[in-house]
PDB file of C-alpha atoms and ligand atoms in Angstrom:
ATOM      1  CA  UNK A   1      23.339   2.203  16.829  1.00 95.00           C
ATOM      2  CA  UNK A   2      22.735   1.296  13.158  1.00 98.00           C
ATOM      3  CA  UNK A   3      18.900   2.449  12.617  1.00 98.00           C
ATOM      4  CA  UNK A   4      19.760   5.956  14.640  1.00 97.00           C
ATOM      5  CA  UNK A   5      16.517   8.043  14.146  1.00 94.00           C
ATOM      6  CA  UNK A   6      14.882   5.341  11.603  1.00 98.00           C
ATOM      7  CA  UNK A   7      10.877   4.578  11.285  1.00 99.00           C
ATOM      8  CA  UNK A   8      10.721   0.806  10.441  1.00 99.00           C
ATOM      9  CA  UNK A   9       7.426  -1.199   9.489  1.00 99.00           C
ATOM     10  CA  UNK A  10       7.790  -4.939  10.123  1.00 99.00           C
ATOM     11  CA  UNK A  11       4.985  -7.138   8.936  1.00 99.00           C
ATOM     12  CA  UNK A  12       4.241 -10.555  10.283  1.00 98.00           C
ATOM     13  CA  UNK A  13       6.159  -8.998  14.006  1.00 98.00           C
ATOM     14  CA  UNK A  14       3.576 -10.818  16.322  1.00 98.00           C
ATOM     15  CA  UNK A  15       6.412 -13.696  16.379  1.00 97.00           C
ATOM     16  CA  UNK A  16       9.476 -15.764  14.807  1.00 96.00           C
ATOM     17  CA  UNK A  17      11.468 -14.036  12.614  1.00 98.00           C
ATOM     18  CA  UNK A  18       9.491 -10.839  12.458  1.00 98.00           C
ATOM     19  CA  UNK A  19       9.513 -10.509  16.046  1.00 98.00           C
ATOM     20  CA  UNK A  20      13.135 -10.952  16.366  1.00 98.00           C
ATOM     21  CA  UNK A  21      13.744  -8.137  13.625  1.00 98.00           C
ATOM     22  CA  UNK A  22      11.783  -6.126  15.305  1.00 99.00           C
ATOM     23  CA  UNK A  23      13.209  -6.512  18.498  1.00 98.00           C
ATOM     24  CA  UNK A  24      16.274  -6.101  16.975  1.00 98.00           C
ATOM     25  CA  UNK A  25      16.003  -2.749  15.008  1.00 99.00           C
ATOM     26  CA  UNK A  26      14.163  -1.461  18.144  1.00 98.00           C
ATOM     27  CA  UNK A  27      17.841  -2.231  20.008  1.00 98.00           C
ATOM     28  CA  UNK A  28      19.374  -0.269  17.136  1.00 98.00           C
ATOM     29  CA  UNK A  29      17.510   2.788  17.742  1.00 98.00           C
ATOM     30  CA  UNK A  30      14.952   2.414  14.992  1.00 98.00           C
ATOM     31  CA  UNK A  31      11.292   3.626  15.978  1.00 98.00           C
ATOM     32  CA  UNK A  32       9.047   0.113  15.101  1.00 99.00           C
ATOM     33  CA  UNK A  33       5.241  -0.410  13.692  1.00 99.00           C
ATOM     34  CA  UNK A  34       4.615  -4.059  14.043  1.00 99.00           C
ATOM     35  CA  UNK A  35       1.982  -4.684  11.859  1.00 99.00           C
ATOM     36  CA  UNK A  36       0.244  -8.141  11.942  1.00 99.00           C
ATOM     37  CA  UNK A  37      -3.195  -9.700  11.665  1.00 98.00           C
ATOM     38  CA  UNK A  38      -2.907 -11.269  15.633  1.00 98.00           C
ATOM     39  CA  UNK A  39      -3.584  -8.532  17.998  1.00 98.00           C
ATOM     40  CA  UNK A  40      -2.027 -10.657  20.680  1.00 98.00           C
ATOM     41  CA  UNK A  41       1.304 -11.451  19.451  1.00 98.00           C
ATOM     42  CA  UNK A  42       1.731  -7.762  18.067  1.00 98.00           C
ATOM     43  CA  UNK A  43       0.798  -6.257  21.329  1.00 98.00           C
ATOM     44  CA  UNK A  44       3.532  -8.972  22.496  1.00 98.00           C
ATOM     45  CA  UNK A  45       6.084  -8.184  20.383  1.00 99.00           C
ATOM     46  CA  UNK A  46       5.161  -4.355  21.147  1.00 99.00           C
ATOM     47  CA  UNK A  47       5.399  -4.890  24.962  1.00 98.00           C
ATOM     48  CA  UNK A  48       8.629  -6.501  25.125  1.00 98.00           C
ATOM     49  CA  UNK A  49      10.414  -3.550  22.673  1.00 98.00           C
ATOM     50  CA  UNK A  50       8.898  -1.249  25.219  1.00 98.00           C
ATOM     51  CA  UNK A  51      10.033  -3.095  28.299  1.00 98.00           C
ATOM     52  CA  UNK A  52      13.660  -2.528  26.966  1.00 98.00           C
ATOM     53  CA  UNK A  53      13.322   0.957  26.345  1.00 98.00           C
ATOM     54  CA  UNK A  54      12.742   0.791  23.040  1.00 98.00           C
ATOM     55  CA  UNK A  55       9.860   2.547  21.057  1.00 98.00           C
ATOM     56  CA  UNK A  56       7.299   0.741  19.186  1.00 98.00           C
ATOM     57  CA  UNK A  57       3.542   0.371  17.970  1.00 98.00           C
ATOM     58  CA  UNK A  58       1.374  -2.209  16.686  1.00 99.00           C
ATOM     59  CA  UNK A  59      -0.979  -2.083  13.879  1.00 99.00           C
ATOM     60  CA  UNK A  60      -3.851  -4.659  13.327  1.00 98.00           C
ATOM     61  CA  UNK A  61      -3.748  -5.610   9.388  1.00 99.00           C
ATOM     62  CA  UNK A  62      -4.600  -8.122   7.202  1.00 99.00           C
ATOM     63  CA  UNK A  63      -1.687  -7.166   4.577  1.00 99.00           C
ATOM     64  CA  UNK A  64      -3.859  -8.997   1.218  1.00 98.00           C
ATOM     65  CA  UNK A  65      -6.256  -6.502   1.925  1.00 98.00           C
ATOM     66  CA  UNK A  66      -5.600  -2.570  -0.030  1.00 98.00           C
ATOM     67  CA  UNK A  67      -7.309  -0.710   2.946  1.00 98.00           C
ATOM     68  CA  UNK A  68      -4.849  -2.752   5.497  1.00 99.00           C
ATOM     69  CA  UNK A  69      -1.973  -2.291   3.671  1.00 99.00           C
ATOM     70  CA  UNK A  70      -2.577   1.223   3.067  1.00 98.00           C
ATOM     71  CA  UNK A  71      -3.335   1.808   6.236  1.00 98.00           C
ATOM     72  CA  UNK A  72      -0.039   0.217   7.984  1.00 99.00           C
ATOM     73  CA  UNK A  73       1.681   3.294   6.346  1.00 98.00           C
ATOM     74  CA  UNK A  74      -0.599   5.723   7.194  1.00 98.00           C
ATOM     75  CA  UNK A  75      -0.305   5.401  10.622  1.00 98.00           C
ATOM     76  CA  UNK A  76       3.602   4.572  10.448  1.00 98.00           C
ATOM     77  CA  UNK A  77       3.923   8.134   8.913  1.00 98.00           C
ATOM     78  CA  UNK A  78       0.878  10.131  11.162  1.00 98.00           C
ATOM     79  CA  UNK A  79       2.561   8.397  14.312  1.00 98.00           C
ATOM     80  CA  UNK A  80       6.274   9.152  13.580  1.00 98.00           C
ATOM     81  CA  UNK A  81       6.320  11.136  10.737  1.00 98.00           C
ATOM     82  CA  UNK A  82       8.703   9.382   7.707  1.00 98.00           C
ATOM     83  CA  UNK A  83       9.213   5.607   6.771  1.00 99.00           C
ATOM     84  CA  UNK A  84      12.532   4.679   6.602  1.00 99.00           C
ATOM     85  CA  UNK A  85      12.514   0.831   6.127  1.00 99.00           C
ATOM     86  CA  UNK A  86       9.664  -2.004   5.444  1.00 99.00           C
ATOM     87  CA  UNK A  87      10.310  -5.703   5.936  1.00 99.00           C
ATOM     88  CA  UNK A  88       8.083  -7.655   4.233  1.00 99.00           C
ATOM     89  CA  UNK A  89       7.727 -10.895   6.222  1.00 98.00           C
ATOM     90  CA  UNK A  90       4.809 -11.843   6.758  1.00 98.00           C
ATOM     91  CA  UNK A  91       3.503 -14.830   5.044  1.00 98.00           C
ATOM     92  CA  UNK A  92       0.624 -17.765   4.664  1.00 98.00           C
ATOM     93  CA  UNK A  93       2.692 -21.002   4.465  1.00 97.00           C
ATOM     94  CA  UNK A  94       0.681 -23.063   2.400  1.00 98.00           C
ATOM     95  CA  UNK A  95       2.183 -25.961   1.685  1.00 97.00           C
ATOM     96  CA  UNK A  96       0.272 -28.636  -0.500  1.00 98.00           C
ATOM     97  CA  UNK A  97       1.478 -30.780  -3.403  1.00 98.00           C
ATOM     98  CA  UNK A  98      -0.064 -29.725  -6.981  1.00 98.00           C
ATOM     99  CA  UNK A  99      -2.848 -32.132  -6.903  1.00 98.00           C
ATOM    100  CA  UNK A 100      -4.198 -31.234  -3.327  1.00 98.00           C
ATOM    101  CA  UNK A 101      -3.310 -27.423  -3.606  1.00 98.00           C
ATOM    102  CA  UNK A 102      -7.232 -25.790  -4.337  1.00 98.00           C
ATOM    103  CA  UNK A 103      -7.708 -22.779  -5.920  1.00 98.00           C
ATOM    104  CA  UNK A 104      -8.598 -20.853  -2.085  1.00 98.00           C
ATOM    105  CA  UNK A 105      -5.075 -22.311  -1.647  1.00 98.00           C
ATOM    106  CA  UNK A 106      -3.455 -20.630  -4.183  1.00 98.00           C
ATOM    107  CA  UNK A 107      -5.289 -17.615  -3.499  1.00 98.00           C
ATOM    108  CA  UNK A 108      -3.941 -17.647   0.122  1.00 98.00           C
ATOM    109  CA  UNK A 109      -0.913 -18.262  -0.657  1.00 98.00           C
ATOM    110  CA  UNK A 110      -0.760 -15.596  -3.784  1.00 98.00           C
ATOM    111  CA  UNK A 111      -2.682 -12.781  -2.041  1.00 98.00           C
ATOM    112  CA  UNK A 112      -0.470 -12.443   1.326  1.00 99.00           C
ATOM    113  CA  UNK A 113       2.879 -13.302  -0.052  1.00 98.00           C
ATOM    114  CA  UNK A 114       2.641 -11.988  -3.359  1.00 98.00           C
ATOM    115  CA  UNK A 115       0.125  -9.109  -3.294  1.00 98.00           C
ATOM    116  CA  UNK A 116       0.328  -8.298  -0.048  1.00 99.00           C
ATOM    117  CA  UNK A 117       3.985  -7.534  -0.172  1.00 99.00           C
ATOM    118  CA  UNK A 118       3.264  -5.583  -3.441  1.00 98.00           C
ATOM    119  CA  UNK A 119       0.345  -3.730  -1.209  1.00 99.00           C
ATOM    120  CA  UNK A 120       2.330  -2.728   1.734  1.00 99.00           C
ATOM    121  CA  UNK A 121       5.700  -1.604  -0.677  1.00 99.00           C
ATOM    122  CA  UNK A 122       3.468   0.499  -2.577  1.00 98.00           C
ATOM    123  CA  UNK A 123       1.880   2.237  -0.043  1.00 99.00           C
ATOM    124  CA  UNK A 124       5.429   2.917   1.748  1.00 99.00           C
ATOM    125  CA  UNK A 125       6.888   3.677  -1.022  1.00 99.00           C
ATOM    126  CA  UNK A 126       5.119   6.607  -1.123  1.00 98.00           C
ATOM    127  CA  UNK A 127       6.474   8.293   2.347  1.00 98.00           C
ATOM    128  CA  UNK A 128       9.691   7.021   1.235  1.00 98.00           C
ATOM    129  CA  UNK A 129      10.196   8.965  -1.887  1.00 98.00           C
ATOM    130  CA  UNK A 130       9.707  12.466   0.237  1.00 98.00           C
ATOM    131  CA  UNK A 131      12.554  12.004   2.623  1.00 98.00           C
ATOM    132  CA  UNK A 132      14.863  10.915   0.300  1.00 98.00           C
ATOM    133  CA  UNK A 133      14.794   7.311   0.177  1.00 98.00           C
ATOM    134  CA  UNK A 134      14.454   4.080   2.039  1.00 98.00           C
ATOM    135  CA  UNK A 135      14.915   0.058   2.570  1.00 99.00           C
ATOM    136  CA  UNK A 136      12.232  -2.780   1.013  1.00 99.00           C
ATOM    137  CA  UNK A 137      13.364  -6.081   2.731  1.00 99.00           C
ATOM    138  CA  UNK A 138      11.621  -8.786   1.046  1.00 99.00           C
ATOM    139  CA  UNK A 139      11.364 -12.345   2.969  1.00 99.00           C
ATOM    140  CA  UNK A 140      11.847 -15.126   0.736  1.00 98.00           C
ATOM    141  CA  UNK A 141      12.841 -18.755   1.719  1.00 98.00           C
ATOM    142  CA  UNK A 142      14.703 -21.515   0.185  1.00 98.00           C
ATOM    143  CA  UNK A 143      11.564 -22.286  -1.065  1.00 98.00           C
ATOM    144  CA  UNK A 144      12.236 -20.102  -3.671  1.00 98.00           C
ATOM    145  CA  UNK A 145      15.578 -21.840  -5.249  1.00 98.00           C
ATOM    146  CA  UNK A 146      14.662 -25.620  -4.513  1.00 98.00           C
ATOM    147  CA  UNK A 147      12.279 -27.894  -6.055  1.00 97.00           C
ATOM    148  CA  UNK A 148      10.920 -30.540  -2.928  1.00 95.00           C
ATOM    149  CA  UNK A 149       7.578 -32.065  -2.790  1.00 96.00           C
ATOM    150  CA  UNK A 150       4.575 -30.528  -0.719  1.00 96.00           C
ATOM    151  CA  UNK A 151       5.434 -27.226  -0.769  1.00 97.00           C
ATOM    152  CA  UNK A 152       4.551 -25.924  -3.977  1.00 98.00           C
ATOM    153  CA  UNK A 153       2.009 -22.986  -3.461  1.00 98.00           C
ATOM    154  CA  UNK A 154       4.376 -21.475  -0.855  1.00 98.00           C
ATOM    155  CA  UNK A 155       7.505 -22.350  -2.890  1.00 98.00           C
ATOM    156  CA  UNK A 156       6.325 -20.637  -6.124  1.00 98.00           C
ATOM    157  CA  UNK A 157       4.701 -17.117  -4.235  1.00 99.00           C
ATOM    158  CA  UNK A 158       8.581 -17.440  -2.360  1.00 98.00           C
ATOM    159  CA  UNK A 159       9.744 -17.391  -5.987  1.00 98.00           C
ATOM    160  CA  UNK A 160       8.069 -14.658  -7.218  1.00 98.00           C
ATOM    161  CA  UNK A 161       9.265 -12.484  -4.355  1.00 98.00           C
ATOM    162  CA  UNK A 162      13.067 -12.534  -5.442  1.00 98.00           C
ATOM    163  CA  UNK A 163      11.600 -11.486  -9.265  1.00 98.00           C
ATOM    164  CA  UNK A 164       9.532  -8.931  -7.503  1.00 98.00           C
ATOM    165  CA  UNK A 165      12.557  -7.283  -5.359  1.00 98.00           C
ATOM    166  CA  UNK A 166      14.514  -6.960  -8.893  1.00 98.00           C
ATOM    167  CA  UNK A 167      11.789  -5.306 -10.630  1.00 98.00           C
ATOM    168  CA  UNK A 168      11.095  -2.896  -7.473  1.00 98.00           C
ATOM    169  CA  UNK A 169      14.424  -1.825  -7.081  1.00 99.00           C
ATOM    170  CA  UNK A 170      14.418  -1.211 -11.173  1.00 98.00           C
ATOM    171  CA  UNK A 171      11.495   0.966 -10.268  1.00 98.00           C
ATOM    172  CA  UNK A 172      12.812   2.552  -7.207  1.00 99.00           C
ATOM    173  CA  UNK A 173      16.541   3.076  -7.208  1.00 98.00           C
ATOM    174  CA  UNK A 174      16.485   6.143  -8.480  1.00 98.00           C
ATOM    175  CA  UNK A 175      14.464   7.493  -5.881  1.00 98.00           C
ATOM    176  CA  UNK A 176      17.484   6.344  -3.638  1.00 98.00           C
ATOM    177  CA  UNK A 177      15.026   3.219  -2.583  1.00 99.00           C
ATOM    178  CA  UNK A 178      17.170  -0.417  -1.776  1.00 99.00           C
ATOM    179  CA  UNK A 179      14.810  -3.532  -2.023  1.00 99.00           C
ATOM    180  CA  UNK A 180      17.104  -6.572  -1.170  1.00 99.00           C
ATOM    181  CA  UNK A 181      15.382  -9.981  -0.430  1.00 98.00           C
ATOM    182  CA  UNK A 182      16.487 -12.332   2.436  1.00 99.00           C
ATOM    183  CA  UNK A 183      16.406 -15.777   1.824  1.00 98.00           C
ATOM    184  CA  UNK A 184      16.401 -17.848   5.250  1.00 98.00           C
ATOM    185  CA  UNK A 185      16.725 -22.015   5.262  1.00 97.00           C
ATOM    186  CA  UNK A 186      15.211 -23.690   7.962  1.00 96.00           C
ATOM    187  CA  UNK A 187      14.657 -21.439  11.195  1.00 97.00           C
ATOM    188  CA  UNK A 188      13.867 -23.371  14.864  1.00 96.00           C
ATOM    189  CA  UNK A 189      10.283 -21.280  15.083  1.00 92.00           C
ATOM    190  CA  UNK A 190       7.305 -22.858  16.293  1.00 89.00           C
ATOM    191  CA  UNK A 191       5.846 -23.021  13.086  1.00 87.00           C
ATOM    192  CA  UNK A 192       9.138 -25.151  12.227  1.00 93.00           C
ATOM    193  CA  UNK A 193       9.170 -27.202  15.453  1.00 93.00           C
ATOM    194  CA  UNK A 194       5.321 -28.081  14.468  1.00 92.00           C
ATOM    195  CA  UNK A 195       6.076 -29.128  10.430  1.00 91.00           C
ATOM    196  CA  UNK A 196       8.957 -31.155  11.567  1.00 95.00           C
ATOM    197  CA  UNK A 197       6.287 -33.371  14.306  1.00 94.00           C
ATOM    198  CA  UNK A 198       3.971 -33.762  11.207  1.00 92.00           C
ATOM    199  CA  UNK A 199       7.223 -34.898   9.450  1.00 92.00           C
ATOM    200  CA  UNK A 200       8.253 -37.126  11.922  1.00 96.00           C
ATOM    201  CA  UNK A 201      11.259 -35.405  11.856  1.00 96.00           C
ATOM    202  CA  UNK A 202      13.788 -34.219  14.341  1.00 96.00           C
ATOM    203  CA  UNK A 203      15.751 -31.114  14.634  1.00 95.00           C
ATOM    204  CA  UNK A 204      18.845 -33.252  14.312  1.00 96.00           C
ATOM    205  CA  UNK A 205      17.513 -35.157  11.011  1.00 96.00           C
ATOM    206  CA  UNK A 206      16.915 -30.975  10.021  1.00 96.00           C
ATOM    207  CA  UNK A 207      20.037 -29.921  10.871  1.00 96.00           C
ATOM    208  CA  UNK A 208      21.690 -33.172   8.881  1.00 96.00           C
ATOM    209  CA  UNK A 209      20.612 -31.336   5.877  1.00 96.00           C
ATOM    210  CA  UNK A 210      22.742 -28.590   6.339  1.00 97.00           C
ATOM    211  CA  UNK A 211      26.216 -27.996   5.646  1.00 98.00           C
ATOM    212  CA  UNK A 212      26.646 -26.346   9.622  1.00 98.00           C
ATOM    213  CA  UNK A 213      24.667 -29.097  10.699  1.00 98.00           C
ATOM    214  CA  UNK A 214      21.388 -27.796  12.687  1.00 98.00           C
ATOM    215  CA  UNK A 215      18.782 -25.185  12.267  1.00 97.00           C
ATOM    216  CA  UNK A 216      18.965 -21.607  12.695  1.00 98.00           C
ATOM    217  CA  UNK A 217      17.482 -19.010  15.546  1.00 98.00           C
ATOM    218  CA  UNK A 218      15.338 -16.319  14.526  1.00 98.00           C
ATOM    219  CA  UNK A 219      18.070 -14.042  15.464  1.00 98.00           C
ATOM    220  CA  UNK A 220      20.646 -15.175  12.719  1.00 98.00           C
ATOM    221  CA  UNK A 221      17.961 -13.776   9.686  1.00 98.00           C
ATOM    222  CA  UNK A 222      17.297 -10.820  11.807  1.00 98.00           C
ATOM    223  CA  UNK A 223      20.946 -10.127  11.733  1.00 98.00           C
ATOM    224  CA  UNK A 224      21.107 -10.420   7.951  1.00 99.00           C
ATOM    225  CA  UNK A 225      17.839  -8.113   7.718  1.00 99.00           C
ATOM    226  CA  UNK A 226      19.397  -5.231   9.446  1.00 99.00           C
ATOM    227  CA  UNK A 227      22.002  -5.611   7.477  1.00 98.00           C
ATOM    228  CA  UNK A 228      20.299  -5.257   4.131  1.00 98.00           C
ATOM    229  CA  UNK A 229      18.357  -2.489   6.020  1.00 99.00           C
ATOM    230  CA  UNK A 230      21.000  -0.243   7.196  1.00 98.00           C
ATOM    231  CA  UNK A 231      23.753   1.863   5.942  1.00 98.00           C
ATOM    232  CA  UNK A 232      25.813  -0.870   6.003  1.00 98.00           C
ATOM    233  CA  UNK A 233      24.216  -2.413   2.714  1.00 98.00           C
ATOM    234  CA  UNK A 234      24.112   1.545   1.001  1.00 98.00           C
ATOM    235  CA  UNK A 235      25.050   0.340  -2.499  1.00 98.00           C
ATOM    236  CA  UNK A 236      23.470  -3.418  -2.301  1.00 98.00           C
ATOM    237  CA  UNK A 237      20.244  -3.381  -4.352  1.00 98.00           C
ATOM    238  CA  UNK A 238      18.328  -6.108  -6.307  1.00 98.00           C
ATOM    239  CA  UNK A 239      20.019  -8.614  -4.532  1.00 98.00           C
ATOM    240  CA  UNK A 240      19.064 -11.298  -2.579  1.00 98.00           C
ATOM    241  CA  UNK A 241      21.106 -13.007   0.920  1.00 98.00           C
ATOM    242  CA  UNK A 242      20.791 -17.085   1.273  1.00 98.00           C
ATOM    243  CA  UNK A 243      20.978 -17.342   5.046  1.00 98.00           C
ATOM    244  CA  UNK A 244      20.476 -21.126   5.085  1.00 98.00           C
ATOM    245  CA  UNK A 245      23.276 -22.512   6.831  1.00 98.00           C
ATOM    246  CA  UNK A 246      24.767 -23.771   3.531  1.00 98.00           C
ATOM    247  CA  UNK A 247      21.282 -25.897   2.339  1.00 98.00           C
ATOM    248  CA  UNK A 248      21.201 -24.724  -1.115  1.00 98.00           C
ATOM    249  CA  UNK A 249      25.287 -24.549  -1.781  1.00 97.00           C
ATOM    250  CA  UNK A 250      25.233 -28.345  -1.526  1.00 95.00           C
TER     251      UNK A 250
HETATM  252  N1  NAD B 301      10.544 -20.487   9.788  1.00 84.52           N
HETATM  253  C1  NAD B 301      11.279 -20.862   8.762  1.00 84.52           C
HETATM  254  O1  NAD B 301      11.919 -21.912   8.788  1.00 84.52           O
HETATM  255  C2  NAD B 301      11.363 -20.003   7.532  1.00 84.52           C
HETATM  256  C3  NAD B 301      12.229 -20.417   6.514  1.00 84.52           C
HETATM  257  C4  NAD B 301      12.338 -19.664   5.369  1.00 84.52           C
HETATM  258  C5  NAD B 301      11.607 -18.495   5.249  1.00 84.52           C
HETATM  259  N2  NAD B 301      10.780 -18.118   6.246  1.00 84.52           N
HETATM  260  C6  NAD B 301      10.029 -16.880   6.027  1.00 84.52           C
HETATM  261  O2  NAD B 301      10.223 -16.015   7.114  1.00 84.52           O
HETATM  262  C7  NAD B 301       9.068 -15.206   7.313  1.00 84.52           C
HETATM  263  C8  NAD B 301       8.612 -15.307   8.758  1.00 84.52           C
HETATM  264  O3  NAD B 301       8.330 -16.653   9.046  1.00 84.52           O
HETATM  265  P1  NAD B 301       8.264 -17.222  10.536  1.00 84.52           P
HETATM  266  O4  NAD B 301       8.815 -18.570  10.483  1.00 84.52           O
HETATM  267  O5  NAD B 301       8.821 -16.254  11.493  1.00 84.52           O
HETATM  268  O6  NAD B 301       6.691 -17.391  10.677  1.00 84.52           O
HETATM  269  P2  NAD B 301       5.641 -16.985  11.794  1.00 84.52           P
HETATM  270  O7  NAD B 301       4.421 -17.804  11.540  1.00 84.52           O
HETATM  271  O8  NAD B 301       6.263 -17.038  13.156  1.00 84.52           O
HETATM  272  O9  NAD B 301       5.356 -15.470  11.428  1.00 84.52           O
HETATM  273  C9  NAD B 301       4.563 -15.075  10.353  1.00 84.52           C
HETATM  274  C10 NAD B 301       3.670 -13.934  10.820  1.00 84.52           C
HETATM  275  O10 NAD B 301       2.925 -13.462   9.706  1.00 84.52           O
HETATM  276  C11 NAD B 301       1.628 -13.121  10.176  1.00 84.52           C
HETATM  277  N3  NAD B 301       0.689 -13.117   9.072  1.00 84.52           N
HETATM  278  C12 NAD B 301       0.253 -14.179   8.333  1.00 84.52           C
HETATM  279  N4  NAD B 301      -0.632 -13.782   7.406  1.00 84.52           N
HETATM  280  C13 NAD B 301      -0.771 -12.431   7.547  1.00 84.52           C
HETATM  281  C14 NAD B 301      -1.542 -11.448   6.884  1.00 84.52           C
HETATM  282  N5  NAD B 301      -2.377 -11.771   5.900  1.00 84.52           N
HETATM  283  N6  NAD B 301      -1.428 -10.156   7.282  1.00 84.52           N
HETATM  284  C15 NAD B 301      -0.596  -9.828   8.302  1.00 84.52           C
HETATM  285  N7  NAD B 301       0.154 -10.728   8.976  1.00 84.52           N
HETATM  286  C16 NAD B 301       0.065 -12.005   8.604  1.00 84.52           C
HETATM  287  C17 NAD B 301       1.323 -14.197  11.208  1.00 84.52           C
HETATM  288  O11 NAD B 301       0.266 -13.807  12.086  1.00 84.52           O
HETATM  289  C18 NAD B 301       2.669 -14.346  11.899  1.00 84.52           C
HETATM  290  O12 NAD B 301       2.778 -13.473  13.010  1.00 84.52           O
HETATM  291  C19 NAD B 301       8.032 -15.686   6.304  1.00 84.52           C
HETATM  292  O13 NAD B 301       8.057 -14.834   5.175  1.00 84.52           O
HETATM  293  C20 NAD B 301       8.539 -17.076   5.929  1.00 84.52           C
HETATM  294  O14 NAD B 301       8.125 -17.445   4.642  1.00 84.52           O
HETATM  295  C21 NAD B 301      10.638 -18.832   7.382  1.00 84.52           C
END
């Protein structure tokens, strides 16, 4: 088992990819805190870890908010005593062209995916630094590399996360702290499955646009998370994974 004995905090776990990560590290032995601002999908995620034998807990928090973001560590470390990894996944996907996009819109979009991942790697940080080190995961999109209209709140915060994961691991790697940022392309979610309807796309005119021709599972970025948060990536910092199904290679 690759996360052996590790204390993971997964943000945005009450579904899609987050869920699927934490499922995932729960099968490799790590010890989970889904932290997420639905109770319901959480508790979800929470129950079906369990139901597999796995070990997990679920923390109510809104992660723009300092007390909720401080908080998801606290009880991380009071509950299993170290933090090993944090993935930083959840997001607001606010996607609005510049002349719609309001200013509560860019503060949305801003304050969860930009703050809020700033909130919750400072707090972990913290626990982090007195066992020795850890793993930030950062969640970025291919948002972040291409320019496409409607997007653009989203697209810049997704951005700003891959600049962010550079400058954290600057700050951190000397405390033996990765931070690696993920970069998925389009993933069959809900959320996905809804954009393309108001589209009036389908997943085959999606997966057109890749060079492996469809869309991805939420199980193909959780693979590519664990791998950025385990051993397996020990001297990978600052770096950032496409896992796009060849979208932004064309
Ligand atoms: N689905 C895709 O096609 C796709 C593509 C590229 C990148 N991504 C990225 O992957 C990550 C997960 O996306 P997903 O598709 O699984 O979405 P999702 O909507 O299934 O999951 C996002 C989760 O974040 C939670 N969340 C939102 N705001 C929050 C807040 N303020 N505090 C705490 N939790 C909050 C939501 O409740 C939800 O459970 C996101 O960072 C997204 O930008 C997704």
């Amino acid at each position: 088992m690759r996360l052996e004995s590790k204390v993971a905090i997964i943000t945005g776990a009450a579904s899609g990819i987050g869920r699927a990560t934490a499922e995932l590290f729960a099968k490799e032995g790590a010890r989970v805190v889904v932290a997420d601002i639905d109770s319901a999908g959480g508790e979800q995620t929470v129950s079906n870890i369990r139901a597999k034998g796995g070990e997990a807990r679920f923390v109510r928090a809104d992660i723009s908010k300092d007390e909720d973001a401080k908080r998801i560590s606290e009880e991380a470390a009071r509950a299993y005593g170290r933090i090993d990894i944090l993935v930083n996944n959840a997001a607001a996907f606010v996607f609005k062209r510049l002349e719609e996009a309001t200013v509560e819109d860019w503060q949305r979009a801003l304050h969860v995916n930009v703050m809020g991942t700033a909130l919750c790697t400072k707090y972990a940080v913290e626990h982090m630094k007195k066992t020795g080190g850890g793993a930030v995961v950062n969640i970025s999109s291919v948002h972040g590399f291409v320019g496409q209209q409607g997007y653009l709140p989203y697209a810049a915060t997704k951005a700003a996360l891959v600049q962010m994961s550079r400058n954290m691991a600057s700050e951190l790697g000397s405390y033996n702290i990765r931070v690696n940022t993920v970069c998925p392309g389009a993933v069959l979610t809900d959320h996905t499955l809804h954009r393309l309807k108001e589209l009036g796309m389908t997943e085959e005119d999606l997966g057109a646009q890749h060079l492996l021709k469809r869309g991805s599972q939420p199980c193909e970025s959780a693979a590519a998370i664990l791998f950025m948060a385990s051993e397996e990536s020990s001297f990978v910092t600052g770096a950032f994974l496409m896992v796009d199904g060849g979208y932004t290679a064309q």
